[in-house]
Coordinates of C-alpha atoms and ligand atoms in Angstrom, one line a residue:
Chain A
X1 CA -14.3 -43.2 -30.0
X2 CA -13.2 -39.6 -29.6
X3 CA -10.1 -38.9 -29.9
X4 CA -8.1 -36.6 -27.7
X5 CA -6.1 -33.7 -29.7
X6 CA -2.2 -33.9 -29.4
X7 CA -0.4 -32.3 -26.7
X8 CA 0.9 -29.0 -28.2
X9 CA 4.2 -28.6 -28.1
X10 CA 6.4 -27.9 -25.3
X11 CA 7.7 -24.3 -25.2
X12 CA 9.9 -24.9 -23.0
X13 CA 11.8 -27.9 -21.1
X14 CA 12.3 -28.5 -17.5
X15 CA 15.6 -29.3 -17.1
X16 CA 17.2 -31.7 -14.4
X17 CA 20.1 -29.5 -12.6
X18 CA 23.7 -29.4 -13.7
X19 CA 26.2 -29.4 -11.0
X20 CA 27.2 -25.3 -11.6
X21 CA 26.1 -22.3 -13.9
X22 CA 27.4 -19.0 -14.4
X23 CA 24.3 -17.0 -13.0
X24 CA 21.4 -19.0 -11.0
X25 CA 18.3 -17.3 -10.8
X26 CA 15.7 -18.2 -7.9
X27 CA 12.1 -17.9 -8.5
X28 CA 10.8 -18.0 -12.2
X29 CA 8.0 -15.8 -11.9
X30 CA 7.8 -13.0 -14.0
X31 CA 10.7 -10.9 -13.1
X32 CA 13.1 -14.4 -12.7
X33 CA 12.0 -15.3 -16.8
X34 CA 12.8 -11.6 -18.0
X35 CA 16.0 -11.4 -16.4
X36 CA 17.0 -14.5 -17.7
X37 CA 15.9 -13.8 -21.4
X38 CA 17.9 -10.2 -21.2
X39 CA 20.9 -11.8 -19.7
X40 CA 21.1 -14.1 -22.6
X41 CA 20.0 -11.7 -25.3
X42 CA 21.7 -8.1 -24.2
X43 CA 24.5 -9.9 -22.7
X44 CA 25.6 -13.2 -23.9
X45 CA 25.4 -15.0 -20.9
X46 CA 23.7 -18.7 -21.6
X47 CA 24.8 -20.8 -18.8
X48 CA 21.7 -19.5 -16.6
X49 CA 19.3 -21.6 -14.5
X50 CA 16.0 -20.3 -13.4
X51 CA 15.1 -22.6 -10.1
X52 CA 11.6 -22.4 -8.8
X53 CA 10.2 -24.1 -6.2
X54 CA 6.7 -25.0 -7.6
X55 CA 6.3 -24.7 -11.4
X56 CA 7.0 -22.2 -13.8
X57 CA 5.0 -18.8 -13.3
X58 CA 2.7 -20.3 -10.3
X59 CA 3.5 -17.4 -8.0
X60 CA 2.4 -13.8 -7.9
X61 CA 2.7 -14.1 -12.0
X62 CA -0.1 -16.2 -12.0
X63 CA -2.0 -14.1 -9.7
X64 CA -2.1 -10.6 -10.3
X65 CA -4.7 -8.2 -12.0
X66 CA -2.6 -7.7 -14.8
X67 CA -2.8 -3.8 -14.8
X68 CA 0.3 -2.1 -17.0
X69 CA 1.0 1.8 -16.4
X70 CA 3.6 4.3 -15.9
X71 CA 2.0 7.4 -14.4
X72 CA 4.0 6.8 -10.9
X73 CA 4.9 10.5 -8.9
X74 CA 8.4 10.7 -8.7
X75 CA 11.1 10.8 -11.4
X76 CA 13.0 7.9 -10.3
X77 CA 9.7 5.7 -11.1
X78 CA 8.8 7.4 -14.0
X79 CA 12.3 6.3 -15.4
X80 CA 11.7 2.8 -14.5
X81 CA 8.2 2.1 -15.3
X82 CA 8.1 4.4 -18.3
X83 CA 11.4 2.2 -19.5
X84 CA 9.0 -1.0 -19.1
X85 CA 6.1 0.6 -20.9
X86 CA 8.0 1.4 -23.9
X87 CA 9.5 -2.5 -24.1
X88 CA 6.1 -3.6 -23.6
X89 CA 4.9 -1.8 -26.6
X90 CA 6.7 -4.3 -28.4
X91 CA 7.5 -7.4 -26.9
X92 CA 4.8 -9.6 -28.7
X93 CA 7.5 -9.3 -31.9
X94 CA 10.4 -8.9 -29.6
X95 CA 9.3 -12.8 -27.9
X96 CA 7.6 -13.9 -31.0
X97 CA 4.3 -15.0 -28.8
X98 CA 1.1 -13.3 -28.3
X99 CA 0.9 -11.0 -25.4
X100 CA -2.9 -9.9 -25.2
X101 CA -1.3 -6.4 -24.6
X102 CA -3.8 -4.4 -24.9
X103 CA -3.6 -0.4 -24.3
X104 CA -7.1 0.4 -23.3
X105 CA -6.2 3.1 -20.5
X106 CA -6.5 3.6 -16.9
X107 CA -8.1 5.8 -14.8
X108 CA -7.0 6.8 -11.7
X109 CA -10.4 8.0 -9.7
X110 CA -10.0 10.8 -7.3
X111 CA -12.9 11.2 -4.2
X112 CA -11.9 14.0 -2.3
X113 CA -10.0 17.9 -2.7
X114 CA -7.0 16.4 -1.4
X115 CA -7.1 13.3 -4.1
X116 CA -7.7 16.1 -7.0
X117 CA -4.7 17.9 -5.5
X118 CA -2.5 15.0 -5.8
X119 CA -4.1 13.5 -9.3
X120 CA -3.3 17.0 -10.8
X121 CA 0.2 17.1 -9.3
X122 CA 1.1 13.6 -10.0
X123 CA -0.6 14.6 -14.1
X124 CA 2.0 17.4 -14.4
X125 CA 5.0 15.6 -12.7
X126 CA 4.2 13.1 -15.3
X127 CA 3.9 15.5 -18.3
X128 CA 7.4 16.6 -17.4
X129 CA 8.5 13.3 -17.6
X130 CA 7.2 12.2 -21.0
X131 CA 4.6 10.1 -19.6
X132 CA 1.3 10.3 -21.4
X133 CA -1.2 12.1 -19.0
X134 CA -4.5 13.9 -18.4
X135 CA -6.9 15.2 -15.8
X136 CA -10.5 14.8 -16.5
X137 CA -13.3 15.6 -14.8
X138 CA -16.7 13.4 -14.1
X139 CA -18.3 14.3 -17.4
X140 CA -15.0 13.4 -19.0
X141 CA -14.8 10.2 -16.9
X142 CA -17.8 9.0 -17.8
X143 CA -17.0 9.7 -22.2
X144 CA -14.3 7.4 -21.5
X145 CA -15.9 4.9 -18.9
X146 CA -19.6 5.0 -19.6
X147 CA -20.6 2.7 -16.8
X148 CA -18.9 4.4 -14.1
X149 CA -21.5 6.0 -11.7
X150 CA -20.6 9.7 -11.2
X151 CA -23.8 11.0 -9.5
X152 CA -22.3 13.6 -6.8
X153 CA -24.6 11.6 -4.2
X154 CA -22.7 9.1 -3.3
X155 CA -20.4 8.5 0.0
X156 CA -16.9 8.9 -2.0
X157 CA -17.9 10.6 -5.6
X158 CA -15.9 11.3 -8.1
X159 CA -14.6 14.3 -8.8
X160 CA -12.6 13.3 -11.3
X161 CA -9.4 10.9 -12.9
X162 CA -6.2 11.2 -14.0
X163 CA -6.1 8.9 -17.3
X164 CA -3.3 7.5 -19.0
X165 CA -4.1 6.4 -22.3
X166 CA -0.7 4.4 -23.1
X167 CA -1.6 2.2 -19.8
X168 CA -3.5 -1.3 -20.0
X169 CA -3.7 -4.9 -19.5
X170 CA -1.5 -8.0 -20.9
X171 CA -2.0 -11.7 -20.7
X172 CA -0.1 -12.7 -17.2
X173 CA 0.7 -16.2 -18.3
X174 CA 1.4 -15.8 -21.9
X175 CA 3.8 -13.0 -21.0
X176 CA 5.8 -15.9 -18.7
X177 CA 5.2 -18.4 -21.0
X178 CA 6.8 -16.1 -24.1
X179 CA 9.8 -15.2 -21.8
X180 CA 10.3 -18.9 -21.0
X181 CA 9.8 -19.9 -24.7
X182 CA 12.4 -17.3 -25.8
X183 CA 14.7 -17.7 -23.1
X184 CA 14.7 -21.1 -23.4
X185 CA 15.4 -21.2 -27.1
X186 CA 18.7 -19.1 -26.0
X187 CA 19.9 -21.4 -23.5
X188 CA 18.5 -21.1 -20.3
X189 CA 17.6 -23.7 -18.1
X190 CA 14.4 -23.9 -16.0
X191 CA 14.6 -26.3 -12.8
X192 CA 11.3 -26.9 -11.3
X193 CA 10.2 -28.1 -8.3
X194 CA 13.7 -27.3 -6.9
X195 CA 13.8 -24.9 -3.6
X196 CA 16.3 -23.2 -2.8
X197 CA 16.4 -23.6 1.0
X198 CA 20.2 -22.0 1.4
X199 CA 22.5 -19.6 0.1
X200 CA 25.9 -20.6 0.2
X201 CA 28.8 -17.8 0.6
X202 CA 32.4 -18.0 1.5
X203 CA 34.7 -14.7 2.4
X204 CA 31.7 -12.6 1.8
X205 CA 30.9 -13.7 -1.8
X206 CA 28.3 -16.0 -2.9
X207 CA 29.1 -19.4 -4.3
X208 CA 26.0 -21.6 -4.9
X209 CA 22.9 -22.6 -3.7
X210 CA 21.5 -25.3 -1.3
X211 CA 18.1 -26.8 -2.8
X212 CA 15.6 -29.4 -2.5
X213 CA 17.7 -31.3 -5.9
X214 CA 20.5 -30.7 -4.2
X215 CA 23.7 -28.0 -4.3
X216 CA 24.6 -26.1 -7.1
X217 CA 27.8 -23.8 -7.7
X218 CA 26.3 -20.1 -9.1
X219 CA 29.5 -17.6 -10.1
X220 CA 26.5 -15.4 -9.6
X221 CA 22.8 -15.5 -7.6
X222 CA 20.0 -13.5 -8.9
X223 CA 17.1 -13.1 -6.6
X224 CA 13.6 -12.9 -7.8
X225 CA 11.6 -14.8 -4.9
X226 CA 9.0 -11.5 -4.5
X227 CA 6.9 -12.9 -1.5
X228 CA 9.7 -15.2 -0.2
X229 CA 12.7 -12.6 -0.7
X230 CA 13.1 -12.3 2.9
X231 CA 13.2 -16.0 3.8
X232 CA 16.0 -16.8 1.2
X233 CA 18.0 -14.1 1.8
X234 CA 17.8 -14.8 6.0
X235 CA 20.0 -17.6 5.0
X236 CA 23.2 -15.5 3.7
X237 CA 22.4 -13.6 6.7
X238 CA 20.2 -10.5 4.9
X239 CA 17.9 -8.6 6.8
X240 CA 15.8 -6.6 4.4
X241 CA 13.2 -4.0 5.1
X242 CA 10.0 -6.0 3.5
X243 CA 7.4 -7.2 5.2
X244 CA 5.1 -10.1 3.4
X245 CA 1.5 -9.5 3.2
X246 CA -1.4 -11.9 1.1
X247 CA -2.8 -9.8 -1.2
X248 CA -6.2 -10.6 -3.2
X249 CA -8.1 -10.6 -6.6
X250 CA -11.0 -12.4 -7.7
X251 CA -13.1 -12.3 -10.9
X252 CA -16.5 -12.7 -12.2
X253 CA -18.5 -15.0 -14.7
X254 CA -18.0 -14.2 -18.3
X255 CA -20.1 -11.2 -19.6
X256 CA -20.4 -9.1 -22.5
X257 CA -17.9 -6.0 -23.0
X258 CA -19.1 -3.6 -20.8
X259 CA -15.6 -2.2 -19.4
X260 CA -13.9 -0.4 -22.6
X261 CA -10.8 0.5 -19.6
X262 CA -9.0 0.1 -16.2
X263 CA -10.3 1.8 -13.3
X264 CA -8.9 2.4 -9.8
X265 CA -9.3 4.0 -7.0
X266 CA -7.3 4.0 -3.7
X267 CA -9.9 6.0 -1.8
X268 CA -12.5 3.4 -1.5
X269 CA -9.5 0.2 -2.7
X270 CA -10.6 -1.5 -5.4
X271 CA -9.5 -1.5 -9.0
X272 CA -11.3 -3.4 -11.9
X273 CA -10.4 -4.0 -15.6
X274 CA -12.3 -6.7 -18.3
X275 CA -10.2 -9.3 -19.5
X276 CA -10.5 -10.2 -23.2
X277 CA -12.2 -13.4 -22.2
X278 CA -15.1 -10.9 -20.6
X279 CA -14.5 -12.0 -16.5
X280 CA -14.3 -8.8 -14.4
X281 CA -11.4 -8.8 -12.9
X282 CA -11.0 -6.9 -9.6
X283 CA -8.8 -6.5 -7.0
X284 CA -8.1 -4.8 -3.5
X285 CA -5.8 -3.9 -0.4
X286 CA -3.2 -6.4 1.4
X287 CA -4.3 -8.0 4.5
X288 CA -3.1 -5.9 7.1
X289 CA -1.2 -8.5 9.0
X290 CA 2.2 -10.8 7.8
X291 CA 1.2 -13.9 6.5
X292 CA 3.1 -16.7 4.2
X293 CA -0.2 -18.0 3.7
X294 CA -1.3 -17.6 -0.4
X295 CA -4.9 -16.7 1.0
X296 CA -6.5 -13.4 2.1
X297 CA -9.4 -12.9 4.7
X298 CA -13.2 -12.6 3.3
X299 CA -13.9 -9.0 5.0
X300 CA -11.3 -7.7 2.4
X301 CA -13.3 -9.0 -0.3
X302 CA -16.6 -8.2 1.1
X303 CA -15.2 -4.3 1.3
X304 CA -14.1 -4.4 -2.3
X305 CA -17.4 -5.7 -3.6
X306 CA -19.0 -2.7 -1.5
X307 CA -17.2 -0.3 -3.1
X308 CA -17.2 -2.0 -6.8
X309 CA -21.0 -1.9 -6.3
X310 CA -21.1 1.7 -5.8
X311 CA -18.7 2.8 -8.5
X312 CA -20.2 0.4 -11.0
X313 CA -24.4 -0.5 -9.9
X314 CA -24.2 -2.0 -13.4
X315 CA -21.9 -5.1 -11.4
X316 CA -25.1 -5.8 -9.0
X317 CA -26.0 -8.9 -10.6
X318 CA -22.5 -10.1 -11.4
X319 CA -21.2 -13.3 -9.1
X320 CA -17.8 -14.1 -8.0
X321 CA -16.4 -16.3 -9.8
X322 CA -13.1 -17.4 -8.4
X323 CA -11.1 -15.3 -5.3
X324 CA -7.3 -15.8 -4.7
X325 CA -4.3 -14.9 -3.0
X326 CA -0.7 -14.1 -3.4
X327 CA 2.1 -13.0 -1.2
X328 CA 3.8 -9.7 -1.7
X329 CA 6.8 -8.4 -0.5
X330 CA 5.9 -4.6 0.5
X331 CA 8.7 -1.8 0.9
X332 CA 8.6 0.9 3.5
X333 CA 8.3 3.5 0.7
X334 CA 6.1 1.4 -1.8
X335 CA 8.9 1.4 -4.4
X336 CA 10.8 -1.9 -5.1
X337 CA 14.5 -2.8 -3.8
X338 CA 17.0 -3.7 -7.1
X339 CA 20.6 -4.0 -7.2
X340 CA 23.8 -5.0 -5.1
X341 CA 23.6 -6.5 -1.7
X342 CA 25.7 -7.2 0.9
X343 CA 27.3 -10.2 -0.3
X344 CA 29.4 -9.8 -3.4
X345 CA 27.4 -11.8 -6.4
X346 CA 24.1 -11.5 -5.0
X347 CA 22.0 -9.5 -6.5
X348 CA 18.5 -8.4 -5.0
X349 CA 15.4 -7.6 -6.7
X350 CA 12.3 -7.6 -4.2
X351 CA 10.1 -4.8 -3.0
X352 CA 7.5 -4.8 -5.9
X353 CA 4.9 -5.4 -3.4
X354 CA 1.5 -4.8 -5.2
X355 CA 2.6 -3.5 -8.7
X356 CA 5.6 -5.5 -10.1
X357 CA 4.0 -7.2 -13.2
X358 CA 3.8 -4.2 -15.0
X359 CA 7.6 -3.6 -14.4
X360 CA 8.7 -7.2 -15.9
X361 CA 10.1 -6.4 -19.2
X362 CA 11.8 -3.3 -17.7
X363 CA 13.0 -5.0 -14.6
X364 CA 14.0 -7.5 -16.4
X365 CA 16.5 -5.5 -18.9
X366 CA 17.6 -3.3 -16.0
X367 CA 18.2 -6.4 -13.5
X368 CA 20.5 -8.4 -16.3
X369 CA 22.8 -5.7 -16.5
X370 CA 23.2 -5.4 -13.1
X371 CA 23.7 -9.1 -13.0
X372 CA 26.0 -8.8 -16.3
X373 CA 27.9 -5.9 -15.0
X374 CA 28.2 -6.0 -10.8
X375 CA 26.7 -2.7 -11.0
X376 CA 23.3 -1.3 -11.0
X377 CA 21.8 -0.2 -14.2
X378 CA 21.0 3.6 -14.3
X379 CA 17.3 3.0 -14.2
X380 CA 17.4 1.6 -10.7
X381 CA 20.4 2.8 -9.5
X382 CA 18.4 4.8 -7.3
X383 CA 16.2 2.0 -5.7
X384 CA 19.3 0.4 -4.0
X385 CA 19.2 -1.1 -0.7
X386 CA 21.1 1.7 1.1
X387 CA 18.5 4.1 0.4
X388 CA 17.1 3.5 3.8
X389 CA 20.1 4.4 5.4
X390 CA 20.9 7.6 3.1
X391 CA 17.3 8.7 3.3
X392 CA 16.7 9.0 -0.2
X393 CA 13.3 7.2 -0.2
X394 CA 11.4 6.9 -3.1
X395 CA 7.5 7.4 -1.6
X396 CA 5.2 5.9 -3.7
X397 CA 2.6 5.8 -1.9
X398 CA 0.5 8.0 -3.4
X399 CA 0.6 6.1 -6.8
X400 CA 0.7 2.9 -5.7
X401 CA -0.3 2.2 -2.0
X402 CA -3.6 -0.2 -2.9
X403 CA -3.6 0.4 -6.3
X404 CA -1.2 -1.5 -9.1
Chain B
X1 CA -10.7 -14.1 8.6
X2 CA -8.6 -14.8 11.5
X3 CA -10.4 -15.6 15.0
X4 CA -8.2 -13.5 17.5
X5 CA -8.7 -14.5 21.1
X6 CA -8.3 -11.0 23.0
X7 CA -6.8 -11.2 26.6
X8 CA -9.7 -8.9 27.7
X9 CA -13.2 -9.7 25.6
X10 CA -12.2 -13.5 24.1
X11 CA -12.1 -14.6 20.7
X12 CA -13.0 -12.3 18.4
X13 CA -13.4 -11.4 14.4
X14 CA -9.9 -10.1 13.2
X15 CA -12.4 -7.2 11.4
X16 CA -12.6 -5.9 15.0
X17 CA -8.8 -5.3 15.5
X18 CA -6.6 -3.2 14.4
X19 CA -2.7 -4.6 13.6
X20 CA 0.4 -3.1 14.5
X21 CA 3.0 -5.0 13.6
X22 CA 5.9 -6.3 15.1
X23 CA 6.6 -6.5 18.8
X24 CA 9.3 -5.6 21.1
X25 CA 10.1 -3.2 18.9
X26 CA 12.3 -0.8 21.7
X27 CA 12.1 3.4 20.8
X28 CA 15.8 4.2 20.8
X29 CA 17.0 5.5 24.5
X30 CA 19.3 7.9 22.3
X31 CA 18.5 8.5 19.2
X32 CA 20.7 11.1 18.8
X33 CA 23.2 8.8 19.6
X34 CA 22.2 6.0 16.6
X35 CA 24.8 6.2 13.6
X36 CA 22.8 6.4 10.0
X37 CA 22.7 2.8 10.1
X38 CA 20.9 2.2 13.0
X39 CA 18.5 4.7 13.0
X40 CA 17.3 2.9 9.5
X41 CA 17.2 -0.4 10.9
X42 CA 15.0 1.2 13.9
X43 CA 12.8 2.9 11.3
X44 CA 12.3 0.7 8.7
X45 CA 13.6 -3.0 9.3
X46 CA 11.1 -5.6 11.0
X47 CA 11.1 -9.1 11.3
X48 CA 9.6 -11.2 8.0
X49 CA 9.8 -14.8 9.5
X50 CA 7.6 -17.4 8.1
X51 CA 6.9 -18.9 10.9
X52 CA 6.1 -18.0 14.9
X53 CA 6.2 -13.8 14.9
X54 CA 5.9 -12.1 17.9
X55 CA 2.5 -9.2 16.7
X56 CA 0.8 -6.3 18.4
X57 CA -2.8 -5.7 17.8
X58 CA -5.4 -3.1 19.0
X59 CA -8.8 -4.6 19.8
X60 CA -10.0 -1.3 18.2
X61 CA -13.8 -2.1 17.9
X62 CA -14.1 -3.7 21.0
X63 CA -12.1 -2.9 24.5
X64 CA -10.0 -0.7 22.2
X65 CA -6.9 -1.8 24.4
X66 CA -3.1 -2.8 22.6
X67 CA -2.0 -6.2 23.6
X68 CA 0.6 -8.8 21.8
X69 CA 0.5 -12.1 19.9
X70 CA 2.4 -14.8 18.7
X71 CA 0.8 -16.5 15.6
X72 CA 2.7 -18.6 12.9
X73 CA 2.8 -16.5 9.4
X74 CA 2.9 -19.7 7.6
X75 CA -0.7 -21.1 8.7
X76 CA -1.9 -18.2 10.6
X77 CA -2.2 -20.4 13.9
X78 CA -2.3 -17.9 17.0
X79 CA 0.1 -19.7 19.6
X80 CA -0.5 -17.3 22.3
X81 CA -1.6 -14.2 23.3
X82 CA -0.5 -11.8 26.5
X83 CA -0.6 -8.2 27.7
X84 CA 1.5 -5.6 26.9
X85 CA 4.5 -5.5 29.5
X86 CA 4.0 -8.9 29.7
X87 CA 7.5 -11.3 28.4
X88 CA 7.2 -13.3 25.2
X89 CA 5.8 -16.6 26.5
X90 CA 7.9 -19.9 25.2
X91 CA 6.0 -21.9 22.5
X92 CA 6.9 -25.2 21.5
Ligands
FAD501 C1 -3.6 -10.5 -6.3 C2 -2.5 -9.7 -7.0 C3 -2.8 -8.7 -7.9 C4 -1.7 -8.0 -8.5 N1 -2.0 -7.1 -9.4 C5 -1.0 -6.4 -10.1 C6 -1.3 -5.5 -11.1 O1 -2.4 -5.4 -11.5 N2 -0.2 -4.9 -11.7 C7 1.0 -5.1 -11.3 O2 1.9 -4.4 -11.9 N3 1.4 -5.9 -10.3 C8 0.4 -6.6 -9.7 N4 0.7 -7.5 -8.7 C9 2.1 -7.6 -8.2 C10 2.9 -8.6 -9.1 O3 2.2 -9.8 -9.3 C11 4.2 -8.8 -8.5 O4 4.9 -7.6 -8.1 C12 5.2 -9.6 -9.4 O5 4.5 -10.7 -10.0 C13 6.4 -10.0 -8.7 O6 7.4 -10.5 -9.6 P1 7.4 -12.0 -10.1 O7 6.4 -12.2 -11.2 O8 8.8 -12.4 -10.4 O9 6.9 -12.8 -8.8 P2 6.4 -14.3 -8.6 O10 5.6 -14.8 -9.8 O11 5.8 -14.4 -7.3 O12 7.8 -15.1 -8.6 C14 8.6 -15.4 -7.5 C15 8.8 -16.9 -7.6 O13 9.8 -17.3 -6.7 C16 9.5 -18.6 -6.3 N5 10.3 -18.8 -5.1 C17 10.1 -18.3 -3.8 N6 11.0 -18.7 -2.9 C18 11.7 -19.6 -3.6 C19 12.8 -20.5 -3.2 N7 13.2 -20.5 -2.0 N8 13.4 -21.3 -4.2 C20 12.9 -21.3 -5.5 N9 11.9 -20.5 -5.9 C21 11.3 -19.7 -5.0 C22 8.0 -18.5 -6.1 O14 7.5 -19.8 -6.1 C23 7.6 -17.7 -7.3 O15 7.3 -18.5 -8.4 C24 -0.4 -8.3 -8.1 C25 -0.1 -9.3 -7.1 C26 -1.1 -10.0 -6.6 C27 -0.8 -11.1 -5.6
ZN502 ZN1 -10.8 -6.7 23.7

């Protein structure tokens, strides 16, 4: 008889409620894990719980392309995301776990004059920003990705890339499972299963959560629901300016390396990496209308295959493999929303729309000490909530719109 | 893909329409008028329910005329649809 290996061990242990804790964190995707681990390493504070409604890391976290960069337009980003880049650089010693982080470059295509315009403008915004940058053109495109088709014949050809060679890919689930693991060995307590369907405030200051398992007293409510943000924070009586969209990826069979780096481009919306295993992975724009649902429509796969094929004729045999969903919370100015809210100890991170994974060490760090202090951290001081209001937007949309 | 039932041609392919977000949404009669705070909760706040959402969309490749929905964000079900002009009709 064969006999079945033993169950590894568990890096982490999902923990029945206490009645209170000093800081409860809702959703433990990504950004929910990395804020916990910070608040207990940088600042001390243990008595966390982490509540998710479905398991660990089964949101967004489990769902997104995976791609890791910096070179964002503006200044404000470039402090944020650049702050992330560096702590991913070494968070496979920093958790102890291996991260697959891998810094293979991405290329940011550009199809028309006006795309070169802005490729080169974004390249020397971030040059002056320390952010590793280049322009190249087709012939250099093609040195660094050989398969990509740059014949000038083409409906949208490229006319060149802007490349950042610190940017790349990491393991989604191994980066939430090392978070967990680490968090977990400082204290923290993850509560599956358990939604939180209310927020409880008295004289204008939060004071627990309702849930699925029950209530529980929070001195302090950290909100990482991405796609749900708006829901959850209806019930403290929040209106925020995001709007939740199903957002799509899919992959391929396994094949040989073909795809030495990451390539995107918003002009024709797609964007397509190689994971270590050897899938391609790909992914594209947001439906266009709301939905809650964790599924996109087909016609927004079928347009992203149309324009893989003609960037890459080598994929023309390839099959999908596997197509998914997730629900992202999208900003009007494509930049995320972190720091205070209205209600005094609740704290709001949400906005990250299509791109947040790559910010989830830096979030993370920035988001404790918000949490840790009542005050945002430098880094994303600027992306509070009364930016709308002020005016100061940070637009985005260049850099990020489809792409990640 | 959703199946979107135009008040003009029928039920259509969503890839034929256009969305536009939510409905009811009023221009300001005095904009002027609006303090800081209302002029960014005109310009950039919107409805997120999940649940029954009041929509407009554009039949853009077919009659190419604007008209309204109600659909439920959380199974994409399309409770109703009406003409622009037209009040919200009560669902259930
Ligand atoms: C298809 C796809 C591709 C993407 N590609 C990229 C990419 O290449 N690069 C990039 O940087 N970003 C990418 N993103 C975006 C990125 O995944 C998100 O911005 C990021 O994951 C959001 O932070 P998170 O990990 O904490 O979110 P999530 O993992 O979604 O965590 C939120 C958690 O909150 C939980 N929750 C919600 N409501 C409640 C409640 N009421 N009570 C308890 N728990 C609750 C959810 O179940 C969920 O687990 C992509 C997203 C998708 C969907
Ligand atoms: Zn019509």
């Amino acid at each position: 008889m064969m006999q079945l290996p033993e169950h590894p061990d568990w890096l982490w242990e999902s923990a029945a409620p206490k009645r209170s804790y000093d800081v409860v964190i809702v959703g433990a995707g990504g950004h929910g894990l990395a804020t916990a681990y910070y608040l207990a390493r940088n600042h001390g504070i243990t008595d966390v719980a982490v509540l998710e409604r479905g398991w660990l890391a089964g949101g967004n976290m489990a769902r997104n392309t995976t791609i890791i960069r910096s070179n964002y337009l503006w200044d404000e980003s470039a402090g944020i995301y650049e702050h992330a880049l560096k702590l991913w650089e070494t968070l496979e010693e920093e958790l102890d776990y291996p991260l697959l982080f891998s810094q293979r470059g991405v290329l940011n295509l550009a199809h028309s004059l006006q795309d070169v315009r802005d490729s080169v403008r974004r390249v020397e915004a971030n040059r002056l920003n320390g952010v590793d940058a280049e322009w190249l053109d087709p012939r250099q495109v093609k040195e660094v990705c050989p398969i990509v088709n740059i014949s000038q014949d083409v409906r949208y050809p490229v006319l060149g890339a802007t490349f950042q060679p610190r940017a790349g890919i990491a393991k989604h689930d191994h980066v939430a499972w090392g978070f967990a693991k680490a968090a977990a060995a400082l204290g923290v307590h993850f509560v599956e299963n358990c939604e939180v369907t209310g927020l409880r405030v008295s004289n204008g200051r939060v004071t627990g959560v309702e849930t699925t398992r029950g209530t529980i007293g929070a001195g302090r409510v950290a909100l990482c629901a991405a796609g749900h943000t708006s829901v959850v924070a209806a019930t403290a009586g929040i209106d925020l300016p995001l709007q939740s969209h199903p957002l799509q990826a899919l992959v391929s069979e396994l094949l040989e390396p073909v795809h030495p780096t990451v390539v995107m481009s918003n002009a024709v919306h797609v964007y397509v990496s190689q994971a270590h295993k050897g899938e391609l992975v790909m992914g594209a724009g947001i439906d266009a209308a709301n939905s809650y649902r964790q599924r996109g429509a087909f016609h927004i796969i079928e347009r992203q295959m149309a324009a893989a094929l003609e960037l890459f004729p080598v994929f023309a045999r390839a099959h999908v493999l596997r197509t998914w969903g997730g629900v992202v919370d999208v900003s009007p100015d494509a930049s995320p929303i972190v720091g205070l809210s209205p209600v005094e100890g609740l704290y709001l991170n949400c906005g990250w729309g299509t791109g947040g994974f790559k910010a989830t060490p830096g979030v993370g760090w920035c988001f404790a000490h918000t949490v840790a202090h009542d005050e945002p951290h430098p880094l994303t001081a600027p992306f509070s909530l009364d930016r709308f209001v002020t005016g100061a937007l940070v637009d985005e949309h260049g850099a990020a719109a489809v792409a990640h | 893909m959703l199946l979107i039932p135009c008040p003009w041609c029928g039920p259509r392919d969503e890839a034929e329409f256009h969305y536009g977000g939510q409905a009811h949404v009023a221009y300001p009669q005095d904009p002027a008028a609006l303090s800081d705070e209302q002029w960014a909760r005109y310009l950039f706040f919107r409805d997120n329910p999940k649940g029954v959402f009041a929509e407009r969309w554009s039949h853009s490749a077919g009659c190419r005329r604007w008209f309204n929905a109600l659909r439920d964000t959380a199974t994409n079900e399309i409770h109703a649809v009406y003409r622009v002009g037209e009040p919200k009709p009560v669902t259930s």
